GROMACS .gro file of C-alpha atoms in nm:
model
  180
    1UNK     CA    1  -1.428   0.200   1.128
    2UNK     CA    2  -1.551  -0.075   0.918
    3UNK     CA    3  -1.305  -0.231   0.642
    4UNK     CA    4  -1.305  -0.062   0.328
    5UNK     CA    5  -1.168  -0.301   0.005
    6UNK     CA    6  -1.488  -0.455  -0.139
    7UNK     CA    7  -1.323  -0.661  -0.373
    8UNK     CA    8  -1.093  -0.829  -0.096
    9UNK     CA    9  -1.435  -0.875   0.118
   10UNK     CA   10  -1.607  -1.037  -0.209
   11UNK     CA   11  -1.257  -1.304  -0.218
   12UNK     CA   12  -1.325  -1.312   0.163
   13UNK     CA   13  -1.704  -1.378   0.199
   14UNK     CA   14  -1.655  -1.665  -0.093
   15UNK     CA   15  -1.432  -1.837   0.141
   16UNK     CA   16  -1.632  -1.787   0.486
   17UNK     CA   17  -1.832  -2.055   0.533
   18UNK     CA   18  -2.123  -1.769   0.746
   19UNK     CA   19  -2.440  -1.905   0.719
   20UNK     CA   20  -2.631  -1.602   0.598
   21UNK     CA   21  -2.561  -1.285   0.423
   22UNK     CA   22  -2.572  -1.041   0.746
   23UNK     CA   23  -2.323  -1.186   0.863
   24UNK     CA   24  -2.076  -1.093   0.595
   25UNK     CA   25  -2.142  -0.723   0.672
   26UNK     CA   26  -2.061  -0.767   1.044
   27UNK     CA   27  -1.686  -0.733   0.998
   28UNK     CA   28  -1.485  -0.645   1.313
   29UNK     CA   29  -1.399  -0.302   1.383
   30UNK     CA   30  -1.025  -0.175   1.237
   31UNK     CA   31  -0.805  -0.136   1.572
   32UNK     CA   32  -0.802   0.252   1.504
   33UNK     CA   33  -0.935   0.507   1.238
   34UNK     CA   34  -0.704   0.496   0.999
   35UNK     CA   35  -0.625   0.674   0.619
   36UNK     CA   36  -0.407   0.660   0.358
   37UNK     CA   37  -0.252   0.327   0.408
   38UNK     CA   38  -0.224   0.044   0.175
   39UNK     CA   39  -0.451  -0.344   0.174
   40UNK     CA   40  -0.373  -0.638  -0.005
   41UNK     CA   41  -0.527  -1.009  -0.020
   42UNK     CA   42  -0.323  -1.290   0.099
   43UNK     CA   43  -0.348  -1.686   0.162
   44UNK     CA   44  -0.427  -1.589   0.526
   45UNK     CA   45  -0.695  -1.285   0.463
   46UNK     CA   46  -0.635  -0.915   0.450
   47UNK     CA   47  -0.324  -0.729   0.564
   48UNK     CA   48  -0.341  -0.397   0.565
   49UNK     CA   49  -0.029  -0.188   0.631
   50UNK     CA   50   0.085   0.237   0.724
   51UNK     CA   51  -0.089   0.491   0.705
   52UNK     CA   52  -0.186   0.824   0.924
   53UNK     CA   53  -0.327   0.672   1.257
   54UNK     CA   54  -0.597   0.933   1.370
   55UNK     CA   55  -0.560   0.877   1.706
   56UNK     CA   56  -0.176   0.952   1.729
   57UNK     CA   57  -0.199   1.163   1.460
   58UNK     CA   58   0.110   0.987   1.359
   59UNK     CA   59   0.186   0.766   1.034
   60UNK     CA   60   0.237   0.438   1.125
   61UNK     CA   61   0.445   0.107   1.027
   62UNK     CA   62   0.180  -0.108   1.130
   63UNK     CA   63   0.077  -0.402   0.950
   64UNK     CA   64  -0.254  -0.575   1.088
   65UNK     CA   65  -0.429  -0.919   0.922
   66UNK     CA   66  -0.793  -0.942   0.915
   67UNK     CA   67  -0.794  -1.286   0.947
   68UNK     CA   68  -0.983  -1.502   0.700
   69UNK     CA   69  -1.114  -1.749   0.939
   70UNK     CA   70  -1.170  -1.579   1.279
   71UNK     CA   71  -1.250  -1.228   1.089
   72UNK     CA   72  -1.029  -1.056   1.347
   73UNK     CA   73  -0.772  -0.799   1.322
   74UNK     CA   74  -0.395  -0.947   1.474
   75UNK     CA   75  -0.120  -0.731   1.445
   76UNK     CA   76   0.142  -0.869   1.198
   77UNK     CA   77   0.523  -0.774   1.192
   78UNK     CA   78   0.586  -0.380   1.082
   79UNK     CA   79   0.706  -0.205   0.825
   80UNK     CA   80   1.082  -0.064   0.817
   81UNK     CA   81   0.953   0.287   0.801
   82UNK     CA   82   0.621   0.496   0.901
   83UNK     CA   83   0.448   0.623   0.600
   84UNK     CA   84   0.082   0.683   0.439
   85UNK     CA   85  -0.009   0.787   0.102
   86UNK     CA   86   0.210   0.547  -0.084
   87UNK     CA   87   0.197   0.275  -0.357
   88UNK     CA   88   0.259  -0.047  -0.367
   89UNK     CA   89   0.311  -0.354  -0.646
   90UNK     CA   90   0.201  -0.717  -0.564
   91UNK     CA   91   0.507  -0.975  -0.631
   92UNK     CA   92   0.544  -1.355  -0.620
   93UNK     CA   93   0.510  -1.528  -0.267
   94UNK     CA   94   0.238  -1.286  -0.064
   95UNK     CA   95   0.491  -0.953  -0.075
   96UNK     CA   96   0.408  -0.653  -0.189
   97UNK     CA   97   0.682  -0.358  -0.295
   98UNK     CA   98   0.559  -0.047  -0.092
   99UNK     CA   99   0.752   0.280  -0.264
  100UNK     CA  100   0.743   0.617  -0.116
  101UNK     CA  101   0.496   0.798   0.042
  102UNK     CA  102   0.488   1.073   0.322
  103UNK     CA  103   0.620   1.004   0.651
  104UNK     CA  104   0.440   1.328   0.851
  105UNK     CA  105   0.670   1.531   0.759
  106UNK     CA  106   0.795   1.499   0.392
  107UNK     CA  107   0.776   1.280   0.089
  108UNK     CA  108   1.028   1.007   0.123
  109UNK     CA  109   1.174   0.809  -0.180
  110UNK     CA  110   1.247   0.470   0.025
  111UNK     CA  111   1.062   0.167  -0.071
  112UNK     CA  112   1.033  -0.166   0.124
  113UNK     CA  113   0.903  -0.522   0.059
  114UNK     CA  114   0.678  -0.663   0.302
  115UNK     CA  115   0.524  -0.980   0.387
  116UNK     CA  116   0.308  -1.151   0.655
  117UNK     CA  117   0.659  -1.237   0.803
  118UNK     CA  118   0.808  -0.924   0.803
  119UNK     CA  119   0.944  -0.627   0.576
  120UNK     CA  120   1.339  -0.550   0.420
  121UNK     CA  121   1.428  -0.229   0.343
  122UNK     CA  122   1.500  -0.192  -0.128
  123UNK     CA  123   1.637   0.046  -0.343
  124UNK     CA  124   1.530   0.394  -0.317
  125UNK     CA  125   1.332   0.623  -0.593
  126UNK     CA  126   1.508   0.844  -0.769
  127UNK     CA  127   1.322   1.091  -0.600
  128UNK     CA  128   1.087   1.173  -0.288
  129UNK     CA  129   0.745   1.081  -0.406
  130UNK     CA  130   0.412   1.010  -0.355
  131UNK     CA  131   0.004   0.937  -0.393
  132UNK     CA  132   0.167   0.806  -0.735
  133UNK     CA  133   0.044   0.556  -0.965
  134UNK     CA  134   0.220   0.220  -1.040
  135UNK     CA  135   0.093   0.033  -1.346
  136UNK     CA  136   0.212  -0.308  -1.403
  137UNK     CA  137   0.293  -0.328  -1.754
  138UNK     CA  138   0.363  -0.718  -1.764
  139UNK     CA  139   0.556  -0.964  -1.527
  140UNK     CA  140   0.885  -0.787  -1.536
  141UNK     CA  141   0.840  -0.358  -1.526
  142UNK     CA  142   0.581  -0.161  -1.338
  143UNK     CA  143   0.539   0.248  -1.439
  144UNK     CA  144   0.536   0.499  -1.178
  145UNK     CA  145   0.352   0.807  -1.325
  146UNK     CA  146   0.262   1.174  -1.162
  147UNK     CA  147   0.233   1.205  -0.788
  148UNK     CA  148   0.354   1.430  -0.573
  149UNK     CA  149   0.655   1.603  -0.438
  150UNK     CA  150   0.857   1.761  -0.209
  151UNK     CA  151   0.673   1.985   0.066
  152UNK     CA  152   0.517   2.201  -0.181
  153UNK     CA  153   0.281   1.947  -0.290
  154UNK     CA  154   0.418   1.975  -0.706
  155UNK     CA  155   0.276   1.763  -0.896
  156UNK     CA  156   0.536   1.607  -1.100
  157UNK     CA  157   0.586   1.540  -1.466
  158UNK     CA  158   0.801   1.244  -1.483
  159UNK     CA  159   0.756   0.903  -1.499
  160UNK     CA  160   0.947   0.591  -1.401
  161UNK     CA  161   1.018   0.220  -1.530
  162UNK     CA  162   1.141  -0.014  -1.263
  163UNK     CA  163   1.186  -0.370  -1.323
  164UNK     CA  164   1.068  -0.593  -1.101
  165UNK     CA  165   1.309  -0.855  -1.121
  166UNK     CA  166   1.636  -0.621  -1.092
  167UNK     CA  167   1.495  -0.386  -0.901
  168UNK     CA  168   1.627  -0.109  -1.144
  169UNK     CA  169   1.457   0.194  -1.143
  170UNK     CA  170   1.483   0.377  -1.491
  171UNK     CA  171   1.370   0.761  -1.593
  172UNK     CA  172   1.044   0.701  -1.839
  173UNK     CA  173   0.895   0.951  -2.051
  174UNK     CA  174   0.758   1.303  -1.922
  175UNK     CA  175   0.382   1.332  -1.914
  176UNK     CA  176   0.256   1.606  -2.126
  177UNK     CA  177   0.029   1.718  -1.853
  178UNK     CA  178   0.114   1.700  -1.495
  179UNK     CA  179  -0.229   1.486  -1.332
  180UNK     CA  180  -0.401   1.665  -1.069
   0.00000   0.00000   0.00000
């Protein structure tokens, strides 16, 4: 299964030094099919973490680099807890703040942040959540709006401020429309 984030490939190709263009698109195979997890960019190349592993058909706390400079996949430190379908906020010094999600059996409200060096677990939503948007509304608060809940798959109608310094998660307003 070929990598999927064209914008991190663009940031990726620009710093390959390949001497043509087909060999951009000759990208190493992921280790296993994989959904639902979450990718970011960092200093070393793409590290892409969780998600529902195909092959188990398990979620996973996996965390694999595609390195920059060999363009191969190396399996980086895990995360605290197995989960796909979650979101995730970029913060200072390569870590990312992965919130909620569903760990194969429910929607879990835990969050974590995780780095090429490892992951800690944070504070917990208020409640179990997730496929939820985060938007970053400057440096210091992110909103969580919609997503989903429970087993039922309910879409919800609140919304959440959390600042990214404290960590404080606070209730934001209620959507007038639940997303679908």
């Amino acid at each position: 299964m070929k990598y999927f984030l064209f914008t991190e490939l663009i940031d990726l190709r620009s710093n390959n030094s390949a001497s043509n263009d087909d060999d951009y698109y000759n990208l190493p195979d992921f280790p296993y099919e994989t959904s639902c997890g979450v990718g970011f960019a960092t200093s070393k190349g793409i590290q892409i973490c969780g998600g529902h592993n195909h092959q188990t058909n398990a979620r996973t706390m996996d965390c694999v680099l595609l390195d920059s400079k060999l363009l191969a996949f190396d399996k980086v430190d895990s995360m605290t807890e197995a989960r796909s379908d979650m979101t995730y906020v970029i913060q200072e010094n390569e870590t990312v703040w992965i919130m909620g999600g569903w760990d194969g059996n429910r929607f879990i409200n835990s969050t974590e942040i995780v780095s090429l060096t490892g992951a800690e677990p944070s504070v917990d939503l208020p409640i179990r959540l997730g496929r939820q948007c985060l938007i970053q509304i400057n440096q210091t608060y992110v909103l969580i709006t919609g997503g989903i809940t429970q087993n039922s798959y309910t879409h919800i109608d609140k919304t959440y401020f959390i600042n990214l310094v404290t960590r404080n998660i606070s209730d934001g307003p209620t959507l007038l429309q639940c997303p679908h």
